[in-house]
Coordinates of C-alpha atoms in Angstrom, one line a residue:
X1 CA 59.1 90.1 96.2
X2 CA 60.7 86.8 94.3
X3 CA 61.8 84.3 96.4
X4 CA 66.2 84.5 97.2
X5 CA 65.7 88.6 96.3
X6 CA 66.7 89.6 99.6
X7 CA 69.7 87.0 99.3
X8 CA 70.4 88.2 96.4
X9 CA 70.8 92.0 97.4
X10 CA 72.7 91.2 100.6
X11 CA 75.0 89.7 98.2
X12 CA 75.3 92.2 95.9
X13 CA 75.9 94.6 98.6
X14 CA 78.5 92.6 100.0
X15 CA 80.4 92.8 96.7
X16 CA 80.0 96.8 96.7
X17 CA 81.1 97.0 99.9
X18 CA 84.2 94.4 99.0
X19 CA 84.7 96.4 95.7
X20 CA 84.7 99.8 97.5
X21 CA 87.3 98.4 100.4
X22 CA 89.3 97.0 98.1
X23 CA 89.5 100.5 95.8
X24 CA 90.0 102.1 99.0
X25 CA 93.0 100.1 100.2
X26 CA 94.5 99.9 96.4
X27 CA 94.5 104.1 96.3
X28 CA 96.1 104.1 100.1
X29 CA 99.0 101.8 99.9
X30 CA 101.4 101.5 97.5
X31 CA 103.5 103.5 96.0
X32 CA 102.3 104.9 92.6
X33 CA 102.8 105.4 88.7
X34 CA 100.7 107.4 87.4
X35 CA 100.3 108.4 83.4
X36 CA 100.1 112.3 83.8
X37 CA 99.9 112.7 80.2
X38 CA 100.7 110.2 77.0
X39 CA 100.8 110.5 72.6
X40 CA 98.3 109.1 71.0
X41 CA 100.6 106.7 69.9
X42 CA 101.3 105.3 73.4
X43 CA 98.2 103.5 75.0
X44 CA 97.9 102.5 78.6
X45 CA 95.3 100.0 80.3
X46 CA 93.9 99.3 83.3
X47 CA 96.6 96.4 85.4
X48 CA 98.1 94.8 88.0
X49 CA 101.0 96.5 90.3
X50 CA 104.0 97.2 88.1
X51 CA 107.4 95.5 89.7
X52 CA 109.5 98.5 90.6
X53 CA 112.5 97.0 88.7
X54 CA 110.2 97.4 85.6
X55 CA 109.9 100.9 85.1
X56 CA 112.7 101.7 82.9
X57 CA 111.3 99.1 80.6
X58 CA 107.8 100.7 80.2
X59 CA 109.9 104.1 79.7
X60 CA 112.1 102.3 76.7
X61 CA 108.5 100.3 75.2
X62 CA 106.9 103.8 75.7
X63 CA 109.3 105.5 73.4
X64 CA 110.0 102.8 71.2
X65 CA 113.0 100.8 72.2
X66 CA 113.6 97.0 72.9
X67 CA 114.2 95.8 76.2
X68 CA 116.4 92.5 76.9
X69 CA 113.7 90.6 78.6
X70 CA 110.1 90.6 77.5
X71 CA 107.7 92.8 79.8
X72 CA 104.7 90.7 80.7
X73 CA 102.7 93.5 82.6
X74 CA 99.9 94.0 80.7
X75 CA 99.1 97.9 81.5
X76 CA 101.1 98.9 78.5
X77 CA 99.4 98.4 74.9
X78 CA 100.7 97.9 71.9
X79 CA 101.2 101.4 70.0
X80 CA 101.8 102.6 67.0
X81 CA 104.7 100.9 64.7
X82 CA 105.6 103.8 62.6
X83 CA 105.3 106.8 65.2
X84 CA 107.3 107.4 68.2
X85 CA 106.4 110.2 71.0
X86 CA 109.3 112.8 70.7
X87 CA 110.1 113.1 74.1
X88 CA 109.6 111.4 77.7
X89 CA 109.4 112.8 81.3
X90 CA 110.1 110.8 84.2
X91 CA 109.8 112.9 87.3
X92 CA 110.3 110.8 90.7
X93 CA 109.0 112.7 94.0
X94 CA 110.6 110.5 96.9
X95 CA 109.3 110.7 100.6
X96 CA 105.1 109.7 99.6
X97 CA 103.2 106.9 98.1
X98 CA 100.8 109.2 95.9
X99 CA 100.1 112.7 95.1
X100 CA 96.2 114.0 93.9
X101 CA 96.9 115.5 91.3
X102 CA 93.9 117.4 89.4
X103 CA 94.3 115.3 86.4
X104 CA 95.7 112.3 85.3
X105 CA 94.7 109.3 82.9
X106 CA 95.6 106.0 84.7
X107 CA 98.1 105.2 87.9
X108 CA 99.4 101.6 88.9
X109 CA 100.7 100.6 92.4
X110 CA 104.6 99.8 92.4
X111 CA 105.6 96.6 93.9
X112 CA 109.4 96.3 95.7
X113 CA 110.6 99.9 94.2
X114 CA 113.8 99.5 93.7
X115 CA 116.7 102.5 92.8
X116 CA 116.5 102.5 89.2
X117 CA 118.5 104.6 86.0
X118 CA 117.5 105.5 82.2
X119 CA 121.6 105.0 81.1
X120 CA 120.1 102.2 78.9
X121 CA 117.8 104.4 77.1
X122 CA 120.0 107.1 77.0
X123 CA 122.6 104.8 75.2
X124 CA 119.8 103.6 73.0
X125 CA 119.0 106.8 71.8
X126 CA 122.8 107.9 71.1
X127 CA 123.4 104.9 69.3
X128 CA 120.4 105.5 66.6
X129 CA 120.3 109.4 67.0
X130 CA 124.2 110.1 67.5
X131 CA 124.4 112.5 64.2
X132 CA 121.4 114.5 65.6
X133 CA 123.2 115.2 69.3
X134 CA 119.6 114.3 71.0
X135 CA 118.3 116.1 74.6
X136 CA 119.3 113.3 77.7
X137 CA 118.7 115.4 80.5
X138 CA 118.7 113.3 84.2
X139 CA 118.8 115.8 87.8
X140 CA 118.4 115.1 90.9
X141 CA 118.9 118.9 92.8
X142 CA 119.0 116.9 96.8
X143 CA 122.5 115.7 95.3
X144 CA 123.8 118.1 93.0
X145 CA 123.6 115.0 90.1
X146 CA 123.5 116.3 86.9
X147 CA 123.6 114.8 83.4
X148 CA 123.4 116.6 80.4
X149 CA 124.0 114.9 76.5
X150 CA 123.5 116.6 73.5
X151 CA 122.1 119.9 72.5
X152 CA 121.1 119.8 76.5
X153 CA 124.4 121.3 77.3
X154 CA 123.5 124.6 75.5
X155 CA 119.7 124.7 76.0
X156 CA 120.1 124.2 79.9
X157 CA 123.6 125.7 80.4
X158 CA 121.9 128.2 82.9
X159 CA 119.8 126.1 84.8
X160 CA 120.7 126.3 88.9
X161 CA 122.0 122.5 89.5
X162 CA 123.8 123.9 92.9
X163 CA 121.9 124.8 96.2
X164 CA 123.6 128.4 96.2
X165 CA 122.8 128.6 92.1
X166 CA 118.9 127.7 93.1
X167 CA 119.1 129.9 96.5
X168 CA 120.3 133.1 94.1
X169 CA 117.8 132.0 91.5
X170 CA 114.4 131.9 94.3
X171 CA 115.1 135.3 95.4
X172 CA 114.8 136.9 91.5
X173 CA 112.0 138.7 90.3
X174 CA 110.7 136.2 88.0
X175 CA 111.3 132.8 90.7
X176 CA 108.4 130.7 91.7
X177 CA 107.4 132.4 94.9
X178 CA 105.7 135.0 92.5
X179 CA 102.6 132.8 91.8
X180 CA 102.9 130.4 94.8
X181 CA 100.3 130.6 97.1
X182 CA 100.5 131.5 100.9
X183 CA 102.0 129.0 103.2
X184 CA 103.6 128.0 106.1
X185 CA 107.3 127.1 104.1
X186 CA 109.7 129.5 105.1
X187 CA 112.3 130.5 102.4
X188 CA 114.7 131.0 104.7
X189 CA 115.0 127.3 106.5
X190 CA 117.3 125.2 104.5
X191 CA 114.9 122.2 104.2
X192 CA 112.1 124.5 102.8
X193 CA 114.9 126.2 100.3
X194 CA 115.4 123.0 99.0
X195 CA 111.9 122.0 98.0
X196 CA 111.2 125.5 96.3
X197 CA 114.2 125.3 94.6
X198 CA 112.9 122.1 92.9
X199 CA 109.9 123.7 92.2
X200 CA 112.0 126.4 90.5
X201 CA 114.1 123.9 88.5
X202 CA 110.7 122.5 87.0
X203 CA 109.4 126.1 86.2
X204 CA 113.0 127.1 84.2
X205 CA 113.1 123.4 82.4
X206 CA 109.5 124.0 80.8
X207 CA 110.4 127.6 80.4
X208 CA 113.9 127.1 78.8
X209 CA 112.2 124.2 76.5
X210 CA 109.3 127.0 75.4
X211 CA 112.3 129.4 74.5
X212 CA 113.5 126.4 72.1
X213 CA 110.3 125.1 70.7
X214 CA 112.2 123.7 68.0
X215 CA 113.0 121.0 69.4
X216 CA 109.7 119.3 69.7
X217 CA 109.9 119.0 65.6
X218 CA 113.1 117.4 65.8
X219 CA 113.4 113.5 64.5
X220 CA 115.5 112.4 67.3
X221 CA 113.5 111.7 70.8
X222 CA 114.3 113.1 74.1
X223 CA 114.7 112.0 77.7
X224 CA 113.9 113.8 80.6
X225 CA 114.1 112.4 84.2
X226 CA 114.2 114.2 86.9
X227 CA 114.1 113.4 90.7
X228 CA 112.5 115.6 93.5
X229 CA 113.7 114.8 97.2
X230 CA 112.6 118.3 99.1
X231 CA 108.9 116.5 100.2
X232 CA 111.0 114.0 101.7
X233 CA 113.5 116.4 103.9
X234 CA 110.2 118.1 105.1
X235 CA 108.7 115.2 106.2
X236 CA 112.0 114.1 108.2
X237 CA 112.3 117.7 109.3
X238 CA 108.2 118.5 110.3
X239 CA 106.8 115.1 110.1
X240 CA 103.5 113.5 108.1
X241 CA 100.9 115.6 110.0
X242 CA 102.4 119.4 110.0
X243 CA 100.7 122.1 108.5
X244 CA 104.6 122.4 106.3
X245 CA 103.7 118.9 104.8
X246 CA 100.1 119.3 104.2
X247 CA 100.9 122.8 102.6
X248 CA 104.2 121.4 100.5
X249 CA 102.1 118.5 98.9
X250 CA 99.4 120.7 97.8
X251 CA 101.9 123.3 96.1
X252 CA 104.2 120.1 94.7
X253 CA 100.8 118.7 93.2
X254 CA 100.1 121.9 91.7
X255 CA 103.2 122.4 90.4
X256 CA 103.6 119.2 88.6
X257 CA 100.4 119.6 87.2
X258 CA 101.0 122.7 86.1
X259 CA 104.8 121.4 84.4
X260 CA 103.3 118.5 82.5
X261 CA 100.5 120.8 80.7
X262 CA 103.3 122.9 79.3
X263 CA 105.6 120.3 78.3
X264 CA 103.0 119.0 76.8
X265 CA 101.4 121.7 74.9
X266 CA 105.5 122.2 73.8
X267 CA 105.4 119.0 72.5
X268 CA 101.7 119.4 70.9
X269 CA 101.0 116.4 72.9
X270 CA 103.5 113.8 71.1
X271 CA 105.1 113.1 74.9
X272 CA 104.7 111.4 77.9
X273 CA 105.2 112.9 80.8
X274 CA 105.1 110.4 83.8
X275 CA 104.9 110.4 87.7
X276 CA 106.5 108.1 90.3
X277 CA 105.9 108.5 94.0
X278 CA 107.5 106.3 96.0
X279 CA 107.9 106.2 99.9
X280 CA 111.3 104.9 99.8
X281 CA 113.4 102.4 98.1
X282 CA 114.2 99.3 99.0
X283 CA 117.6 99.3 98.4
X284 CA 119.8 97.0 100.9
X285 CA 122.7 97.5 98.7
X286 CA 123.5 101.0 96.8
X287 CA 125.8 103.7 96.1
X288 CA 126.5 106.2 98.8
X289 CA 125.7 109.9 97.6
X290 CA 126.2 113.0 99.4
X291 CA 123.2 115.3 100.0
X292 CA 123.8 119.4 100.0
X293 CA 122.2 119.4 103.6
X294 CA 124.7 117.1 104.9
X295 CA 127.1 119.9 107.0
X296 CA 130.8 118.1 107.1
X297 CA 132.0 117.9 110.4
X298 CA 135.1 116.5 112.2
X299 CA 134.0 112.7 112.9
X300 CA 132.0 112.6 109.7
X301 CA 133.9 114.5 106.9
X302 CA 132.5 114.7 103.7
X303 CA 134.7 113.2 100.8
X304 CA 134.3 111.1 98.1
X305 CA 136.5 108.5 98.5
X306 CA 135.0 105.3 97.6
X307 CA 132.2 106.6 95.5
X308 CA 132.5 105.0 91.8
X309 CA 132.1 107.2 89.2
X310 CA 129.0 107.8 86.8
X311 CA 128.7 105.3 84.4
X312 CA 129.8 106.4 80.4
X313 CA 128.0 105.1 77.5
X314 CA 131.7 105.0 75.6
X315 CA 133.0 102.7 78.5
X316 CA 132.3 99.5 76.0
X317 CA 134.3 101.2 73.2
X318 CA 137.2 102.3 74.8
X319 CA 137.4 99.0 76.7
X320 CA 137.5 96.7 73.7
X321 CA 139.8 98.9 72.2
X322 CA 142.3 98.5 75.1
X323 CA 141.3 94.6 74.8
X324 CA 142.1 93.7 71.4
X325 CA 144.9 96.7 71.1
X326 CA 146.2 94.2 74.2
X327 CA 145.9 91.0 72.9
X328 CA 147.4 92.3 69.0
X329 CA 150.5 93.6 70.7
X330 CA 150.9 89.9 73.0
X331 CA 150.5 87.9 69.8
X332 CA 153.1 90.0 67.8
X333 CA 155.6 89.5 70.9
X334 CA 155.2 86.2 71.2
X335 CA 155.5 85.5 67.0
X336 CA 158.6 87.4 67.2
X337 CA 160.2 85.5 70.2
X338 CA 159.4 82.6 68.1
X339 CA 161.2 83.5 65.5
X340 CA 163.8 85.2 66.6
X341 CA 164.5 81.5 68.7
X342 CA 164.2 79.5 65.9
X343 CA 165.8 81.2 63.9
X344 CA 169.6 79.7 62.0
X345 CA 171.9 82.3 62.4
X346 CA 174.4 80.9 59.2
X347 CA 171.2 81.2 56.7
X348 CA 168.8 83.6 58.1
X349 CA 170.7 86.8 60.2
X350 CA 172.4 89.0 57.2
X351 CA 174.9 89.7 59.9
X352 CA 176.7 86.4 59.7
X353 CA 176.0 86.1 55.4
X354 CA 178.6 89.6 55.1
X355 CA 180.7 88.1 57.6
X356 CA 181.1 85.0 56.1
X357 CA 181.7 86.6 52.5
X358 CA 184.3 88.8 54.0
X359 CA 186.2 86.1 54.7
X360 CA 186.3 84.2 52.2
X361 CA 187.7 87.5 49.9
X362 CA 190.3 88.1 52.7

């Protein structure tokens, strides 16, 4: 044996074993976004963590848009110039850092999640697209949030958005708890109801976007997020190591496996469909929502006082109309005071010039 070789493969497995610990602790903490499935036109790399407040800039890149400030994460490529994917899900499970999902092409840990929304690529896609009426489609079913844009509102007019619309929906013949497996969730606690009622809102999205295939061939793009907080009720409600959790992420995985293949096959694979799981935000300062397992009671009513409304994308129009319609109408007061002030009443007011030829015929 050489002389140092012995040094040399105590050093190499030190690196393995560095390598393999560090792989290790990268796939444990952290939350992730993972690539579940991506166009041809959109390429992703291997990177760093992505900064939380990122993510609706890789959405926006992803699908085309600019973005006010230049990304400098290096995990998303440069695409195609002349092709754009027709459509982009975002779907946001809260409550874990990761989920295994059978398949999926590349994940990156989130640093500092933050509460994020896609109103900047919605308005982006209304202000190039708004002959078109493109899909914008953003729910989150833990607080009865729904947005709908476009030809949305007749393509998802009967999806369930309310806990009693998903309740009556879970207990038809066709609902999800035909194919689910066997597991401990009972259909009848309210926490459980909630998280298979997302898991029915995912099945009727792709089912109600295979009735209208036609609109994978349309020009305009469309936007999809969607945010799932049932895992994240059963973990408060169970805790991390029950048999309900265990059983819920294995169905959730599935399930979201199982959505992104048909949205993609819809789409005939120009789409991304992405994943974010996230623990929890770190939010010190955001809007209060109300959740449809809160129960109201006498020291803690529920109300909305308080709450600000939704942001509109027509806010900016309407406002500088006000503005300048505003500031027209001060201007014209203010050159007519003028006037009127300055004005000679012997040469100027016809009022006085009759008068004064009046009298001089009398």
């Amino acid at each position: 044996m050489a002389p140092g070789a012995g040094e040399l493969s105590g050093s190499a497995g030190f690196s393995q074993l560095f390598f393999i610990g560090t792989v290790l602790t990268t796939g444990i903490l952290g939350d992730r976004f993972s690539i579940l499935r991506a166009s041809q036109s959109v390429r992703f790399q291997d990177a760093g963590p992505l900064p939380g407040g990122r993510i609706p800039d890789v959405v926006s890149l992803s699908m085309g848009f600019s973005v006010d400030e230049d990304l400098l994460w290096p995990g998303l490529a440069r695409g195609s110039l002349f092709h754009r994917p027709g459509a982009n899900f975002l779907v946001t499970v809260r409550g874990v850092e990761e989920l295994a999902l059978p398949k999926s092409e590349i994940s990156y840990i989130v640093e500092n999640p933050v509460p994020f929304t896609l109103d900047s690529i919605s308005n982006s896609i209304h202000s190039l697209f708004s002959e078109e009426t493109p899909v914008v489609l953003q729910l989150t079913p833990s607080e009865e949030r729904l947005y709908m844009v476009g030809k949305a509102n007749t393509i998802f007019e009967d999806l369930p958005v309310t806990l009693r619309q998903m309740r009556n929906r879970l207990f038809q013949e066709d609902s999800v708890l035909g194919f689910l497996p066997h597991s401990t969730l009972n259909k009848n606690n309210e926490v459980d109801l909630l998280f298979l009622s997302e898991l029915q809102v995912l099945h009727d999205i792709s089912a109600l976007l295979y009735r209208h295939k036609r609109l994978a061939k349309e020009r305009s793009p469309a936007l999809y997020s969607l945010e799932l907080a049932g895992l994240e009720e059963i973990i408060k409600r169970y805790g991390q190591d029950s048999q309900q959790f265990r059983d819920a992420v294995q169905i959730l995985a599935s399930v979201i496996q199982k959505f992104a293949d048909d949205v993609f096959s819809i789409y005939s694979g120009n789409a991304v469909i992405e994943l974010l799981t996230v623990k929890n935000f770190d939010a010190p300062l955001v809007r209060k929502s109300r959740s449809i397992l809160e129960v109201p009671s006498k020291n803690n009513p529920i109300h909305t006082y308080g709450l600000a409304y939704q942001y509109n994308y027509n806010y900016a129009v309407v406002f500088n109309i006000v503005l300048w319609l505003m500031i027209g109408l001060a201007l014209s007061v203010i050159i007519v005071a003028y006037n009127l002030w300055n004005m000679d009443p012997g040469y100027d007011s016809i009022i006085y010039r009759m008068t004064s030829q009046r009298i001089k015929m009398d």
